[in-house]
Every structure is written in C-alpha cells, then in structure tokens.
PDB file of C-alpha atoms in Angstrom:
ATOM      1  CA  UNK A   1      69.882  -3.020  41.512  1.00 55.00           C
ATOM      2  CA  UNK A   2      68.172  -4.428  38.435  1.00 60.00           C
ATOM      3  CA  UNK A   3      64.625  -3.648  37.477  1.00 61.00           C
ATOM      4  CA  UNK A   4      62.584  -6.504  36.140  1.00 70.00           C
ATOM      5  CA  UNK A   5      60.048  -6.109  33.367  1.00 74.00           C
ATOM      6  CA  UNK A   6      56.458  -6.475  34.675  1.00 71.00           C
ATOM      7  CA  UNK A   7      54.494  -9.514  33.579  1.00 72.00           C
ATOM      8  CA  UNK A   8      51.743  -9.128  30.983  1.00 73.00           C
ATOM      9  CA  UNK A   9      49.062  -9.259  33.697  1.00 71.00           C
ATOM     10  CA  UNK A  10      50.874  -6.634  35.779  1.00 69.00           C
ATOM     11  CA  UNK A  11      51.373  -4.359  32.771  1.00 67.00           C
ATOM     12  CA  UNK A  12      47.644  -4.654  31.913  1.00 67.00           C
ATOM     13  CA  UNK A  13      46.738  -3.762  35.503  1.00 65.00           C
ATOM     14  CA  UNK A  14      49.140  -0.815  35.483  1.00 64.00           C
ATOM     15  CA  UNK A  15      47.673   0.417  32.192  1.00 64.00           C
ATOM     16  CA  UNK A  16      44.142   0.119  33.648  1.00 58.00           C
ATOM     17  CA  UNK A  17      45.188   1.956  36.830  1.00 57.00           C
ATOM     18  CA  UNK A  18      46.706   4.734  34.743  1.00 53.00           C
ATOM     19  CA  UNK A  19      43.444   5.203  32.877  1.00 50.00           C
ATOM     20  CA  UNK A  20      41.402   5.343  36.079  1.00 45.00           C
ATOM     21  CA  UNK A  21      43.852   7.599  37.975  1.00 42.00           C
ATOM     22  CA  UNK A  22      43.686  10.281  35.281  1.00 41.00           C
ATOM     23  CA  UNK A  23      40.118  10.971  36.437  1.00 44.00           C
ATOM     24  CA  UNK A  24      38.364   9.968  33.247  1.00 48.00           C
ATOM     25  CA  UNK A  25      37.549   6.331  32.670  1.00 48.00           C
ATOM     26  CA  UNK A  26      38.010   5.505  29.022  1.00 50.00           C
ATOM     27  CA  UNK A  27      35.410   3.661  27.007  1.00 49.00           C
ATOM     28  CA  UNK A  28      37.752   0.690  26.641  1.00 54.00           C
ATOM     29  CA  UNK A  29      37.950   0.301  30.431  1.00 63.00           C
ATOM     30  CA  UNK A  30      34.228  -0.112  31.112  1.00 65.00           C
ATOM     31  CA  UNK A  31      31.588  -1.685  28.910  1.00 71.00           C
ATOM     32  CA  UNK A  32      29.213   0.809  27.277  1.00 72.00           C
ATOM     33  CA  UNK A  33      26.128  -0.362  29.175  1.00 77.00           C
ATOM     34  CA  UNK A  34      27.901  -0.023  32.533  1.00 81.00           C
ATOM     35  CA  UNK A  35      29.165   3.418  31.605  1.00 84.00           C
ATOM     36  CA  UNK A  36      25.659   4.525  30.593  1.00 87.00           C
ATOM     37  CA  UNK A  37      24.235   3.315  33.918  1.00 89.00           C
ATOM     38  CA  UNK A  38      26.957   5.106  35.906  1.00 87.00           C
ATOM     39  CA  UNK A  39      26.395   8.368  34.040  1.00 89.00           C
ATOM     40  CA  UNK A  40      22.617   8.074  34.451  1.00 91.00           C
ATOM     41  CA  UNK A  41      22.844   7.399  38.210  1.00 92.00           C
ATOM     42  CA  UNK A  42      25.296  10.257  38.731  1.00 91.00           C
ATOM     43  CA  UNK A  43      23.071  12.719  36.867  1.00 92.00           C
ATOM     44  CA  UNK A  44      19.875  11.661  38.596  1.00 92.00           C
ATOM     45  CA  UNK A  45      21.444  11.961  42.058  1.00 93.00           C
ATOM     46  CA  UNK A  46      22.259  15.656  41.565  1.00 94.00           C
ATOM     47  CA  UNK A  47      20.241  18.500  43.039  1.00 95.00           C
ATOM     48  CA  UNK A  48      19.043  21.182  40.661  1.00 95.00           C
ATOM     49  CA  UNK A  49      18.272  24.725  41.759  1.00 96.00           C
ATOM     50  CA  UNK A  50      15.269  25.565  39.593  1.00 97.00           C
ATOM     51  CA  UNK A  51      14.460  29.222  38.834  1.00 96.00           C
ATOM     52  CA  UNK A  52      11.246  30.286  37.108  1.00 96.00           C
ATOM     53  CA  UNK A  53      12.127  32.895  34.499  1.00 95.00           C
ATOM     54  CA  UNK A  54       8.683  34.505  34.739  1.00 94.00           C
ATOM     55  CA  UNK A  55       7.974  34.944  38.455  1.00 95.00           C
ATOM     56  CA  UNK A  56      11.532  34.200  39.802  1.00 93.00           C
ATOM     57  CA  UNK A  57      10.210  31.533  42.155  1.00 95.00           C
ATOM     58  CA  UNK A  58      13.095  29.212  43.074  1.00 96.00           C
ATOM     59  CA  UNK A  59      13.162  25.708  44.503  1.00 96.00           C
ATOM     60  CA  UNK A  60      15.542  22.763  44.842  1.00 96.00           C
ATOM     61  CA  UNK A  61      14.748  19.344  43.380  1.00 95.00           C
ATOM     62  CA  UNK A  62      16.595  16.109  42.709  1.00 96.00           C
ATOM     63  CA  UNK A  63      16.899  15.482  38.984  1.00 94.00           C
ATOM     64  CA  UNK A  64      15.328  12.019  39.343  1.00 95.00           C
ATOM     65  CA  UNK A  65      12.254  13.522  41.044  1.00 95.00           C
ATOM     66  CA  UNK A  66      11.523  16.059  38.303  1.00 95.00           C
ATOM     67  CA  UNK A  67       8.558  15.342  36.015  1.00 96.00           C
ATOM     68  CA  UNK A  68       9.049  14.970  32.258  1.00 95.00           C
ATOM     69  CA  UNK A  69       7.394  18.350  31.644  1.00 96.00           C
ATOM     70  CA  UNK A  70       8.687  20.870  34.168  1.00 96.00           C
ATOM     71  CA  UNK A  71       6.581  23.846  35.231  1.00 96.00           C
ATOM     72  CA  UNK A  72       6.822  26.406  38.006  1.00 95.00           C
ATOM     73  CA  UNK A  73       4.765  25.325  41.046  1.00 95.00           C
ATOM     74  CA  UNK A  74       3.844  28.970  41.716  1.00 94.00           C
ATOM     75  CA  UNK A  75       2.786  30.369  38.314  1.00 93.00           C
ATOM     76  CA  UNK A  76       2.626  27.250  36.113  1.00 93.00           C
ATOM     77  CA  UNK A  77       5.016  28.627  33.473  1.00 94.00           C
ATOM     78  CA  UNK A  78       7.319  26.200  31.683  1.00 94.00           C
ATOM     79  CA  UNK A  79      10.196  28.660  31.305  1.00 96.00           C
ATOM     80  CA  UNK A  80      12.260  27.228  34.166  1.00 97.00           C
ATOM     81  CA  UNK A  81      16.068  27.350  34.307  1.00 97.00           C
ATOM     82  CA  UNK A  82      18.104  24.762  36.211  1.00 97.00           C
ATOM     83  CA  UNK A  83      21.259  25.921  37.973  1.00 96.00           C
ATOM     84  CA  UNK A  84      23.924  23.571  39.341  1.00 94.00           C
ATOM     85  CA  UNK A  85      26.521  26.036  40.646  1.00 90.00           C
ATOM     86  CA  UNK A  86      27.307  27.086  44.197  1.00 91.00           C
ATOM     87  CA  UNK A  87      26.349  30.773  44.291  1.00 92.00           C
ATOM     88  CA  UNK A  88      22.579  30.255  44.155  1.00 94.00           C
ATOM     89  CA  UNK A  89      21.515  33.480  45.844  1.00 95.00           C
ATOM     90  CA  UNK A  90      23.627  35.603  43.510  1.00 95.00           C
ATOM     91  CA  UNK A  91      22.183  33.871  40.437  1.00 95.00           C
ATOM     92  CA  UNK A  92      18.644  34.327  41.757  1.00 95.00           C
ATOM     93  CA  UNK A  93      19.281  38.047  42.343  1.00 95.00           C
ATOM     94  CA  UNK A  94      20.673  38.350  38.795  1.00 94.00           C
ATOM     95  CA  UNK A  95      17.546  36.643  37.434  1.00 95.00           C
ATOM     96  CA  UNK A  96      15.307  39.020  39.405  1.00 95.00           C
ATOM     97  CA  UNK A  97      17.309  42.059  38.321  1.00 94.00           C
ATOM     98  CA  UNK A  98      17.276  40.975  34.671  1.00 93.00           C
ATOM     99  CA  UNK A  99      13.561  40.198  34.655  1.00 92.00           C
ATOM    100  CA  UNK A 100      12.754  43.535  36.296  1.00 91.00           C
ATOM    101  CA  UNK A 101      14.500  45.239  33.368  1.00 89.00           C
ATOM    102  CA  UNK A 102      12.276  43.463  30.850  1.00 87.00           C
ATOM    103  CA  UNK A 103      13.483  43.793  27.274  1.00 87.00           C
ATOM    104  CA  UNK A 104      16.045  46.340  28.423  1.00 88.00           C
ATOM    105  CA  UNK A 105      17.852  43.853  30.689  1.00 88.00           C
ATOM    106  CA  UNK A 106      21.094  44.532  28.784  1.00 88.00           C
ATOM    107  CA  UNK A 107      21.122  48.070  30.187  1.00 90.00           C
ATOM    108  CA  UNK A 108      20.348  46.954  33.751  1.00 89.00           C
ATOM    109  CA  UNK A 109      22.940  44.179  34.054  1.00 90.00           C
ATOM    110  CA  UNK A 110      26.737  44.341  33.974  1.00 89.00           C
ATOM    111  CA  UNK A 111      28.722  42.228  31.491  1.00 90.00           C
ATOM    112  CA  UNK A 112      29.130  39.173  33.737  1.00 93.00           C
ATOM    113  CA  UNK A 113      25.549  39.430  35.004  1.00 94.00           C
ATOM    114  CA  UNK A 114      24.269  39.649  31.429  1.00 94.00           C
ATOM    115  CA  UNK A 115      26.198  36.497  30.473  1.00 94.00           C
ATOM    116  CA  UNK A 116      24.734  34.585  33.443  1.00 95.00           C
ATOM    117  CA  UNK A 117      21.210  35.865  32.743  1.00 95.00           C
ATOM    118  CA  UNK A 118      21.380  34.934  29.054  1.00 95.00           C
ATOM    119  CA  UNK A 119      22.695  31.479  29.968  1.00 96.00           C
ATOM    120  CA  UNK A 120      19.737  31.062  32.338  1.00 96.00           C
ATOM    121  CA  UNK A 121      17.353  32.094  29.550  1.00 96.00           C
ATOM    122  CA  UNK A 122      18.961  29.640  27.117  1.00 96.00           C
ATOM    123  CA  UNK A 123      18.736  26.861  29.719  1.00 96.00           C
ATOM    124  CA  UNK A 124      15.081  27.694  30.377  1.00 97.00           C
ATOM    125  CA  UNK A 125      14.296  27.541  26.652  1.00 96.00           C
ATOM    126  CA  UNK A 126      15.867  24.080  26.472  1.00 97.00           C
ATOM    127  CA  UNK A 127      13.829  22.920  29.483  1.00 97.00           C
ATOM    128  CA  UNK A 128      10.677  24.311  27.873  1.00 96.00           C
ATOM    129  CA  UNK A 129      11.407  22.327  24.699  1.00 96.00           C
ATOM    130  CA  UNK A 130      12.973  19.097  26.024  1.00 96.00           C
ATOM    131  CA  UNK A 131      11.780  18.885  29.648  1.00 95.00           C
ATOM    132  CA  UNK A 132      13.705  16.787  32.155  1.00 95.00           C
ATOM    133  CA  UNK A 133      16.051  15.540  29.441  1.00 96.00           C
ATOM    134  CA  UNK A 134      17.460  19.086  29.165  1.00 96.00           C
ATOM    135  CA  UNK A 135      17.991  19.243  32.933  1.00 96.00           C
ATOM    136  CA  UNK A 136      19.865  15.934  32.769  1.00 95.00           C
ATOM    137  CA  UNK A 137      22.098  17.298  30.004  1.00 95.00           C
ATOM    138  CA  UNK A 138      22.795  20.542  31.873  1.00 96.00           C
ATOM    139  CA  UNK A 139      23.633  18.582  35.040  1.00 94.00           C
ATOM    140  CA  UNK A 140      26.798  17.215  33.447  1.00 93.00           C
ATOM    141  CA  UNK A 141      30.070  18.882  34.385  1.00 90.00           C
ATOM    142  CA  UNK A 142      31.118  21.388  31.724  1.00 88.00           C
ATOM    143  CA  UNK A 143      27.918  21.137  29.672  1.00 92.00           C
ATOM    144  CA  UNK A 144      26.094  24.415  29.091  1.00 91.00           C
ATOM    145  CA  UNK A 145      23.065  25.241  26.951  1.00 94.00           C
ATOM    146  CA  UNK A 146      24.970  25.583  23.675  1.00 92.00           C
ATOM    147  CA  UNK A 147      26.801  22.283  24.202  1.00 92.00           C
ATOM    148  CA  UNK A 148      23.699  20.437  25.416  1.00 93.00           C
ATOM    149  CA  UNK A 149      21.933  21.130  22.111  1.00 93.00           C
ATOM    150  CA  UNK A 150      24.320  18.689  20.418  1.00 91.00           C
ATOM    151  CA  UNK A 151      23.016  15.645  22.299  1.00 93.00           C
ATOM    152  CA  UNK A 152      19.401  16.492  23.118  1.00 94.00           C
ATOM    153  CA  UNK A 153      18.206  14.973  19.845  1.00 92.00           C
ATOM    154  CA  UNK A 154      19.603  11.558  20.798  1.00 93.00           C
ATOM    155  CA  UNK A 155      17.678   8.893  22.704  1.00 91.00           C
ATOM    156  CA  UNK A 156      18.483   6.230  25.267  1.00 89.00           C
ATOM    157  CA  UNK A 157      22.061   5.112  25.692  1.00 89.00           C
ATOM    158  CA  UNK A 158      23.242   7.318  22.794  1.00 92.00           C
ATOM    159  CA  UNK A 159      22.082  10.359  24.788  1.00 93.00           C
ATOM    160  CA  UNK A 160      24.034   9.366  27.911  1.00 92.00           C
ATOM    161  CA  UNK A 161      27.131   8.340  25.930  1.00 92.00           C
ATOM    162  CA  UNK A 162      26.976  11.704  24.149  1.00 92.00           C
ATOM    163  CA  UNK A 163      26.841  13.479  27.509  1.00 92.00           C
ATOM    164  CA  UNK A 164      29.753  11.413  28.764  1.00 91.00           C
ATOM    165  CA  UNK A 165      31.780  12.325  25.675  1.00 91.00           C
ATOM    166  CA  UNK A 166      30.975  16.035  26.118  1.00 91.00           C
ATOM    167  CA  UNK A 167      32.075  15.959  29.761  1.00 90.00           C
ATOM    168  CA  UNK A 168      35.226  14.030  28.896  1.00 89.00           C
ATOM    169  CA  UNK A 169      36.065  16.511  26.152  1.00 88.00           C
ATOM    170  CA  UNK A 170      35.542  19.424  28.565  1.00 89.00           C
ATOM    171  CA  UNK A 171      37.855  17.886  31.158  1.00 86.00           C
ATOM    172  CA  UNK A 172      40.458  17.130  28.488  1.00 86.00           C
ATOM    173  CA  UNK A 173      40.460  20.628  26.935  1.00 84.00           C
ATOM    174  CA  UNK A 174      39.743  23.027  29.822  1.00 82.00           C
ATOM    175  CA  UNK A 175      43.406  23.424  30.745  1.00 80.00           C
ATOM    176  CA  UNK A 176      44.012  25.129  27.392  1.00 78.00           C
ATOM    177  CA  UNK A 177      41.297  27.766  27.824  1.00 72.00           C
ATOM    178  CA  UNK A 178      42.006  31.288  28.942  1.00 66.00           C
ATOM    179  CA  UNK A 179      40.113  32.440  32.006  1.00 55.00           C
TER     180      UNK A 179
END
C-alpha cells in the first residue's frame, strides 16, 4: 500500500484543521476583526456573580447588561467583585466571613479562604476603577486581577486582542504549573 502526498489544498486544510482542533484558534486562522468580535460576544454572553464587598449583597447579571459604572443595588457602593466560578455560595460565605473580621480578616480566614477573599478585594478594586471593562477582563478564562491589569489600559480592539492573548497564554502554559 502506497501513501500519496496530499495536494497543496488538502495540506492547507489539514494545517487549518490542526490549528482549530488544538482548541485555540491562531491569529493567522481568523482575521483580527473577526477574532475581536468573537471574543467580545463570548465575554458579553457570560453571567457574572456580583458580590458587594461592603454589605455582601450578591446578584447575578449578564456582562452585557451591566452599566459602565457598577454599584451595589442595595447600598450603592462601587466596591463590587465579579465571580465567574461554580462554587458561588462558598465564595459568598468567605466574603461574609472576611468582611465580618474587618481589618483582622487574616486571622479569621484560613489560607485558601484568605487567598479567595484577597482576590475578590483585588477584583472589586479593579471594578471600582475601570467599571464594566474590568468585569469583561475578569470574565476571560484564566485571567485574574493581577493579569487583567496588563490590558485594562488598552482601548477598543487592542483590549479584546490583549484579553485573547492572555487567555491563549494561560491555556498554553497551564499544563506546566504545579497544583
């Protein structure tokens, strides 16, 4: 049995399929404007679990429905943290426990709880400063508060391409991280 060499069209299609199958479309596969629109639509379709870091009021909102300046509907404070994970009730209880401790929250929370609480505080500070744009950045897979700071200064398509690059980098490098 002899194997024939694929034609140039077939080899181009196979190369394209290989790029799409890996789970991350490369910039060369899709035009930049199309990629920006896809990223924007995907972000804006997500649901954010919003937690007020003053009164611990929590609510769910679609990212596209959030106003530019986000405030708590109960107390009016702008220190609101978005959460996109699955364990919403646990995170809300950690926020309540940490806020009840006040400045001494480090003594009230365990190590993992402290990390989650501090990440919520960092996210809330970004939302206070950047508004909905910060929620859009934090909605990306693998983008936390410290990583989101890198792209929040960008505008328009540069912002969404920066988010796409951050997510792509996370997916590419996560297999090398220790748990």
